[in-house]
Amino acid sequence: MCAFDLLATIAGKLLQEKGNPTMTTDTPSENDHSVSVKECQKANKLYKAELSDEGSCDNKCFSLLSSQANNPNCHLSEFPHPEIDVYSGIASIVTSSNSLERVIADKLVDGKSRDEMENITSNAKLDSPGYAEISCCKLDGDTSEVKDELHKFQNMPIESGTKMCCFEDSLDENPPALINLDDNAKLSGYNDGIPCSSFSKGCGNVPVVSRDDDENFSGCSHPSTKTKSFIRPITSIGDRVRKTLASKYSKVTQESKVDIHSNSDGDFKPTYHSKKYCYKRQRSQMNIPLKKRKLFNCSSVSNSNRFIRSGGIYYSPENDSRNTSGSSPGRMRKDRAIESLEARQHSTLQCGSSHVKLRIRSFRVPELFIEIPETATIGSLKRTVLDAVTAVLGSGLRVGVSLQGKKVRDDSKTLSQAGISLDSHLGSLGFTLEPNSSPSLLHLCATHSSHVPSAEICQSPIRPAIIHQMVQGSFDMLPDHKVTNLGNFIVNDHDSTPSPMNTSVDKGRADSKALDTVPEMGEDELAMVSVLQKSKRSEIVQRRIRRPFSVEEVEALVHAVEKLGTGRWRDVKTRAFGNAKHRTYVDLKDKWKTLVHTARISPHQRRGEQVPQQLLNRVLIAHAYWSQHQNQETSTAL
DNA sequence: GTTAGGG
DNA sequence: CCCTAAC
């Protein structure tokens, strides 16, 4: 019996025992371990054993979390353990309600967090649009209590998934994006039909919790992954993605299917257990390597405690726009980590009290599924990730707003009408970046009853082999030092990249350490990004603009071909289009091909600028001639 | 780098 | 126009 099964069983017991899905986070009672703690511990052992088999967790993967823990404002600051896999916990919780087992296991680590477990269980059970608030939500109101509780987990060897949401809740001294909105501002631009609600109440990342089909992935979110663990012997998804997108999602379907579906059909589970591979789902920690920070006027505002951060949103109760630039390099670094999706805005306060100040510290892509052969190079890994991210962003993004865990879809509502006002609990306000998507995505999202519309690009002909979820606007990137989590792992590998990068793009933000968490892209990467971004609305790869041949060009082409014949396109190009940089010999060859075709079809079937029939006749003649000629040559040669 | 063809 | 196999 695998650890997960056991855990599941335990979870079931817990649920049975306490059917009331209370979300409160009461301090665990030493006496309240009616549930077989031993069993739980046993499960935990098994679990851990499995992990170790997988190769002990790479601390790097968790450092980020731990660093987060170091954030003085972080509720989890109590967590001294670098090994604590908060991250993974996040992944579990955040990603799937079905990760319940894991979460529970995590909580059971010390054998005395039954209540915690219950809470978690409840959470999992509540998997539904309205998704109850996670235990940590309560943290908002009662921090001290939580802290006490957290203390108990101080020594937890591994995950502490339950609490990770607290990170979300952590205050950041240097919240990045500050948006000043008038209470009457409207939620314009948001039109989403996804019945997913986001968590809020300081559990910015929680929303991601609950993917019905995520069960099979629970194992994947586990930290017990070594570098190679992330890898799966499959070809680069990126390529597929790119190709797929480029070809309008018409290809790749078949091959991608395996990869993609693995997400939902349990393909991964077995693998996980096989210990040969461990797929790790890149969850909200993924830092998108795309630069998007210029979305707004960046005004580095940093105000420590003045802002109440919740769900990735900073709210300044005082309505004070002054900033204390307490931004230490480390902080900035965090920002960088999220560079791509980070949005910063600091609008000037115009109407004082009527403005709600929001600071969106960042947006994250909760989930990015990457599969790449172990033998792939770091460079290819980077590209793959980039492609994946690009694919996610490729369809465009839109912003979603959630309040109290519910999506606010009515764009016409004013902030105040929606309940977003100075005195409201902005803690429950959340932002998400969502794919601007295709119906299928929406459907998936709805189906998953995720808080956050998780769009999963399943292997439908429509989408490439990548699974992604909404980009959840939220929490802080962790502070520097120990930073290195999954996202980091994947994205921030510039140092070892074979490609000539490492050129810090933004020297201004030189807190190079930020690199820990931030993907510092090299020039080539940027270039790539640039290109991709440019074309992301159309195809991933920039497609040359269509330039119909003019009659004159056709004339020149025909003339050249009459002289040189077909099969010497380079010469034709040189001869007739030497000065036309945009006409490659391939273009000419293609044009000839179409001309021949055009000449053969009836006039009414022709489109575009009409080519004189006379010219077409010459095309046919030349074509026939050269065909004949070639044949003759061929036969002669033979 | 070119060609030839399918997409 | 793109993408690629085959030269």
GROMACS .gro file of N, CA and C in nm, chain A residues 402-495:
model
  282
  402SER      N    1  -1.120   3.880  -0.797
  402SER     CA    2  -1.203   3.799  -0.709
  402SER      C    3  -1.211   3.868  -0.574
  403LEU      N    4  -1.321   3.850  -0.516
  403LEU     CA    5  -1.339   3.913  -0.386
  403LEU      C    6  -1.403   3.810  -0.295
  404GLN      N    7  -1.349   3.797  -0.184
  404GLN     CA    8  -1.400   3.700  -0.089
  404GLN      C    9  -1.411   3.563  -0.154
  405GLY      N   10  -1.318   3.536  -0.233
  405GLY     CA   11  -1.321   3.404  -0.293
  405GLY      C   12  -1.411   3.389  -0.413
  406LYS      N   13  -1.476   3.495  -0.444
  406LYS     CA   14  -1.565   3.483  -0.558
  406LYS      C   15  -1.524   3.577  -0.670
  407LYS      N   16  -1.542   3.529  -0.782
  407LYS     CA   17  -1.503   3.612  -0.895
  407LYS      C   18  -1.602   3.724  -0.915
  408VAL      N   19  -1.546   3.832  -0.943
  408VAL     CA   20  -1.633   3.946  -0.967
  408VAL      C   21  -1.637   3.958  -1.117
  409ARG      N   22  -1.744   3.923  -1.171
  409ARG     CA   23  -1.752   3.924  -1.316
  409ARG      C   24  -1.815   4.048  -1.376
  410ASP      N   25  -1.886   4.111  -1.294
  410ASP     CA   26  -1.954   4.227  -1.349
  410ASP      C   27  -1.859   4.346  -1.362
  411ASP      N   28  -1.818   4.365  -1.482
  411ASP     CA   29  -1.725   4.473  -1.505
  411ASP      C   30  -1.784   4.610  -1.486
  412SER      N   31  -1.910   4.613  -1.489
  412SER     CA   32  -1.973   4.743  -1.476
  412SER      C   33  -1.985   4.791  -1.331
  413LYS      N   34  -1.961   4.700  -1.246
  413LYS     CA   35  -1.971   4.739  -1.106
  413LYS      C   36  -1.857   4.832  -1.068
  414THR      N   37  -1.888   4.914  -0.975
  414THR     CA   38  -1.779   5.000  -0.929
  414THR      C   39  -1.712   4.923  -0.818
  415LEU      N   40  -1.599   4.970  -0.782
  415LEU     CA   41  -1.527   4.898  -0.679
  415LEU      C   42  -1.609   4.894  -0.551
  416SER      N   43  -1.664   5.005  -0.522
  416SER     CA   44  -1.741   5.008  -0.400
  416SER      C   45  -1.862   4.917  -0.408
  417GLN      N   46  -1.920   4.915  -0.524
  417GLN     CA   47  -2.036   4.829  -0.541
  417GLN      C   48  -1.996   4.682  -0.527
  418ALA      N   49  -1.879   4.660  -0.572
  418ALA     CA   50  -1.833   4.522  -0.566
  418ALA      C   51  -1.785   4.487  -0.426
  419GLY      N   52  -1.776   4.588  -0.347
  419GLY     CA   53  -1.733   4.561  -0.211
  419GLY      C   54  -1.585   4.590  -0.189
  420ILE      N   55  -1.529   4.656  -0.284
  420ILE     CA   56  -1.388   4.687  -0.270
  420ILE      C   57  -1.377   4.833  -0.230
  421SER      N   58  -1.359   4.850  -0.109
  421SER     CA   59  -1.347   4.987  -0.062
  421SER      C   60  -1.249   4.991   0.053
  422LEU      N   61  -1.227   5.108   0.096
  422LEU     CA   62  -1.130   5.121   0.203
  422LEU      C   63  -1.163   5.037   0.324
  423ASP      N   64  -1.286   5.041   0.357
  423ASP     CA   65  -1.321   4.965   0.476
  423ASP      C   66  -1.353   4.820   0.451
  424SER      N   67  -1.346   4.784   0.329
  424SER     CA   68  -1.379   4.644   0.304
  424SER      C   69  -1.255   4.560   0.331
  425HIS      N   70  -1.279   4.438   0.329
  425HIS     CA   71  -1.168   4.347   0.354
  425HIS      C   72  -1.094   4.323   0.226
  426LEU      N   73  -1.004   4.410   0.203
  426LEU     CA   74  -0.932   4.390   0.078
  426LEU      C   75  -0.850   4.264   0.085
  427GLY      N   76  -0.841   4.219   0.202
  427GLY     CA   77  -0.766   4.096   0.215
  427GLY      C   78  -0.823   3.987   0.128
  428SER      N   79  -0.946   4.004   0.101
  428SER     CA   80  -1.008   3.900   0.021
  428SER      C   81  -1.010   3.933  -0.126
  429LEU      N   82  -0.943   4.037  -0.155
  429LEU     CA   83  -0.942   4.075  -0.296
  429LEU      C   84  -0.826   4.006  -0.366
  430GLY      N   85  -0.856   3.953  -0.476
  430GLY     CA   86  -0.751   3.883  -0.547
  430GLY      C   87  -0.755   3.911  -0.696
  431PHE      N   88  -0.642   3.898  -0.752
  431PHE     CA   89  -0.635   3.922  -0.896
  431PHE      C   90  -0.578   3.798  -0.961
  432THR      N   91  -0.621   3.775  -1.075
  432THR     CA   92  -0.568   3.660  -1.145
  432THR      C   93  -0.543   3.698  -1.288
  433LEU      N   94  -0.450   3.630  -1.341
  433LEU     CA   95  -0.423   3.652  -1.482
  433LEU      C   96  -0.479   3.525  -1.541
  434GLU      N   97  -0.558   3.543  -1.635
  434GLU     CA   98  -0.616   3.425  -1.695
  434GLU      C   99  -0.596   3.426  -1.844
  435PRO      N  100  -0.592   3.310  -1.891
  435PRO     CA  101  -0.572   3.302  -2.033
  435PRO      C  102  -0.693   3.357  -2.100
  436ASN      N  103  -0.671   3.417  -2.202
  436ASN     CA  104  -0.782   3.479  -2.266
  436ASN      C  105  -0.844   3.380  -2.351
  437SER      N  106  -0.868   3.301  -2.312
  437SER     CA  107  -0.905   3.185  -2.373
  437SER      C  108  -1.005   3.126  -2.453
  438SER      N  109  -0.982   3.007  -2.484
  438SER     CA  110  -1.072   2.937  -2.572
  438SER      C  111  -1.176   2.877  -2.482
  439PRO      N  112  -1.290   2.852  -2.541
  439PRO     CA  113  -1.400   2.794  -2.466
  439PRO      C  114  -1.356   2.668  -2.394
  440SER      N  115  -1.279   2.593  -2.458
  440SER     CA  116  -1.241   2.468  -2.396
  440SER      C  117  -1.170   2.494  -2.265
  441LEU      N  118  -1.093   2.596  -2.268
  441LEU     CA  119  -1.020   2.626  -2.146
  441LEU      C  120  -1.117   2.665  -2.038
  442LEU      N  121  -1.208   2.744  -2.078
  442LEU     CA  122  -1.302   2.789  -1.980
  442LEU      C  123  -1.376   2.670  -1.924
  443HIS      N  124  -1.407   2.587  -2.012
  443HIS     CA  125  -1.481   2.471  -1.969
  443HIS      C  126  -1.402   2.395  -1.866
  444LEU      N  127  -1.281   2.372  -1.897
  444LEU     CA  128  -1.199   2.298  -1.806
  444LEU      C  129  -1.195   2.365  -1.671
  445CYS      N  130  -1.184   2.490  -1.683
  445CYS     CA  131  -1.174   2.564  -1.560
  445CYS      C  132  -1.296   2.542  -1.475
  446ALA      N  133  -1.405   2.557  -1.537
  446ALA     CA  134  -1.528   2.542  -1.463
  446ALA      C  135  -1.539   2.401  -1.408
  447THR      N  136  -1.502   2.313  -1.488
  447THR     CA  137  -1.510   2.176  -1.447
  447THR      C  138  -1.429   2.146  -1.323
  448HIS      N  139  -1.322   2.213  -1.315
  448HIS     CA  140  -1.238   2.184  -1.201
  448HIS      C  141  -1.281   2.252  -1.075
  449SER      N  142  -1.376   2.329  -1.091
  449SER     CA  143  -1.426   2.398  -0.974
  449SER      C  144  -1.312   2.456  -0.894
  450SER      N  145  -1.226   2.509  -0.965
  450SER     CA  146  -1.113   2.565  -0.895
  450SER      C  147  -1.151   2.702  -0.850
  451HIS      N  148  -1.080   2.745  -0.759
  451HIS     CA  149  -1.108   2.879  -0.714
  451HIS      C  150  -1.060   2.969  -0.819
  452VAL      N  151  -0.950   2.927  -0.865
  452VAL     CA  152  -0.894   3.007  -0.969
  452VAL      C  153  -0.921   2.931  -1.094
  453PRO      N  154  -0.970   2.997  -1.183
  453PRO     CA  155  -0.999   2.931  -1.308
  453PRO      C  156  -0.874   2.869  -1.360
  454SER      N  157  -0.868   2.747  -1.346
  454SER     CA  158  -0.747   2.688  -1.396
  454SER      C  159  -0.775   2.637  -1.533
  455ALA      N  160  -0.701   2.687  -1.618
  455ALA     CA  161  -0.724   2.644  -1.754
  455ALA      C  162  -0.622   2.538  -1.780
  456GLU      N  163  -0.667   2.440  -1.833
  456GLU     CA  164  -0.573   2.335  -1.858
  456GLU      C  165  -0.571   2.311  -2.005
  457ILE      N  166  -0.459   2.321  -2.055
  457ILE     CA  167  -0.452   2.301  -2.196
  457ILE      C  168  -0.437   2.156  -2.216
  458CYS      N  169  -0.541   2.096  -2.236
  458CYS     CA  170  -0.531   1.956  -2.252
  458CYS      C  171  -0.510   1.929  -2.395
  459GLN      N  172  -0.486   1.810  -2.416
  459GLN     CA  173  -0.455   1.774  -2.548
  459GLN      C  174  -0.574   1.779  -2.637
  460SER      N  175  -0.624   1.889  -2.650
  460SER     CA  176  -0.735   1.897  -2.741
  460SER      C  177  -0.671   1.954  -2.863
  461PRO      N  178  -0.735   1.937  -2.971
  461PRO     CA  179  -0.675   1.986  -3.093
  461PRO      C  180  -0.653   2.134  -3.080
  462ILE      N  181  -0.722   2.187  -2.989
  462ILE     CA  182  -0.713   2.329  -2.975
  462ILE      C  183  -0.589   2.375  -2.905
  463ARG      N  184  -0.548   2.296  -2.816
  463ARG     CA  185  -0.432   2.341  -2.742
  463ARG      C  186  -0.317   2.244  -2.738
  464PRO      N  187  -0.206   2.300  -2.724
  464PRO     CA  188  -0.084   2.222  -2.720
  464PRO      C  189  -0.061   2.153  -2.589
  465ALA      N  190   0.040   2.082  -2.588
  465ALA     CA  191   0.073   2.004  -2.473
  465ALA      C  192   0.122   2.076  -2.352
  466ILE      N  193   0.041   2.156  -2.306
  466ILE     CA  194   0.085   2.224  -2.186
  466ILE      C  195  -0.032   2.246  -2.097
  467ILE      N  196  -0.003   2.230  -1.976
  467ILE     CA  197  -0.112   2.247  -1.884
  467ILE      C  198  -0.084   2.374  -1.811
  468HIS      N  199  -0.176   2.453  -1.809
  468HIS     CA  200  -0.149   2.571  -1.732
  468HIS      C  201  -0.273   2.615  -1.660
  469GLN      N  202  -0.247   2.689  -1.563
  469GLN     CA  203  -0.360   2.737  -1.489
  469GLN      C  204  -0.356   2.886  -1.497
  470MET      N  205  -0.450   2.941  -1.441
  470MET     CA  206  -0.454   3.084  -1.445
  470MET      C  207  -0.332   3.132  -1.376
  471VAL      N  208  -0.311   3.248  -1.402
  471VAL     CA  209  -0.199   3.308  -1.336
  471VAL      C  210  -0.263   3.374  -1.218
  472GLN      N  211  -0.222   3.332  -1.110
  472GLN     CA  212  -0.283   3.388  -0.992
  472GLN      C  213  -0.206   3.505  -0.940
  473GLY      N  214  -0.271   3.609  -0.929
  473GLY     CA  215  -0.202   3.726  -0.877
  473GLY      C  216  -0.184   3.702  -0.731
  474SER      N  217  -0.069   3.716  -0.686
  474SER     CA  218  -0.056   3.697  -0.549
  474SER      C  219   0.075   3.718  -0.484
  475PHE      N  220   0.098   3.632  -0.401
  475PHE     CA  221   0.196   3.661  -0.302
  475PHE      C  222   0.339   3.691  -0.332
  476ASP      N  223   0.399   3.719  -0.228
  476ASP     CA  224   0.535   3.759  -0.234
  476ASP      C  225   0.629   3.656  -0.279
  477MET      N  226   0.718   3.702  -0.345
  477MET     CA  227   0.822   3.611  -0.385
  477MET      C  228   0.902   3.613  -0.260
  478LEU      N  229   0.970   3.513  -0.241
  478LEU     CA  230   1.045   3.509  -0.121
  478LEU      C  231   1.167   3.589  -0.128
  479PRO      N  232   1.210   3.617  -0.016
  479PRO     CA  233   1.332   3.694  -0.004
  479PRO      C  234   1.444   3.615  -0.065
  480ASP      N  235   1.540   3.684  -0.082
  480ASP     CA  236   1.658   3.631  -0.145
  480ASP      C  237   1.725   3.505  -0.105
  481HIS      N  238   1.805   3.517  -0.011
  481HIS     CA  239   1.897   3.407   0.012
  481HIS      C  240   1.854   3.267  -0.017
  482LYS      N  241   1.780   3.214   0.069
  482LYS     CA  242   1.753   3.073   0.047
  482LYS      C  243   1.666   3.049  -0.074
  483VAL      N  244   1.636   3.153  -0.130
  483VAL     CA  245   1.548   3.141  -0.240
  483VAL      C  246   1.589   3.049  -0.350
  484THR      N  247   1.503   2.968  -0.378
  484THR     CA  248   1.523   2.882  -0.492
  484THR      C  249   1.414   2.782  -0.480
  485ASN      N  250   1.321   2.798  -0.553
  485ASN     CA  251   1.216   2.700  -0.543
  485ASN      C  252   1.202   2.641  -0.678
  486LEU      N  253   1.097   2.580  -0.694
  486LEU     CA  254   1.078   2.516  -0.820
  486LEU      C  255   1.092   2.616  -0.931
  487GLY      N  256   1.022   2.721  -0.913
  487GLY     CA  257   1.025   2.818  -1.020
  487GLY      C  258   1.168   2.856  -1.046
  488ASN      N  259   1.231   2.874  -0.940
  488ASN     CA  260   1.367   2.916  -0.954
  488ASN      C  261   1.445   2.807  -1.022
  489PHE      N  262   1.417   2.697  -0.978
  489PHE     CA  263   1.487   2.584  -1.032
  489PHE      C  264   1.479   2.580  -1.183
  490ILE      N  265   1.364   2.595  -1.224
  490ILE     CA  266   1.348   2.589  -1.366
  490ILE      C  267   1.389   2.713  -1.440
  491VAL      N  268   1.344   2.816  -1.389
  491VAL     CA  269   1.372   2.938  -1.461
  491VAL      C  270   1.507   3.000  -1.441
  492ASN      N  271   1.546   2.995  -1.322
  492ASN     CA  272   1.669   3.066  -1.296
  492ASN      C  273   1.793   2.982  -1.309
  493ASP      N  274   1.817   2.944  -1.425
  493ASP     CA  275   1.935   2.859  -1.441
  493ASP      C  276   2.034   2.921  -1.536
  494HIS      N  277   2.023   3.044  -1.546
  494HIS     CA  278   2.109   3.110  -1.643
  494HIS      C  279   2.256   3.081  -1.628
  495ASP      N  280   2.293   3.065  -1.508
  495ASP     CA  281   2.434   3.044  -1.489
  495ASP      C  282   2.489   2.922  -1.556
   0.00000   0.00000   0.00000
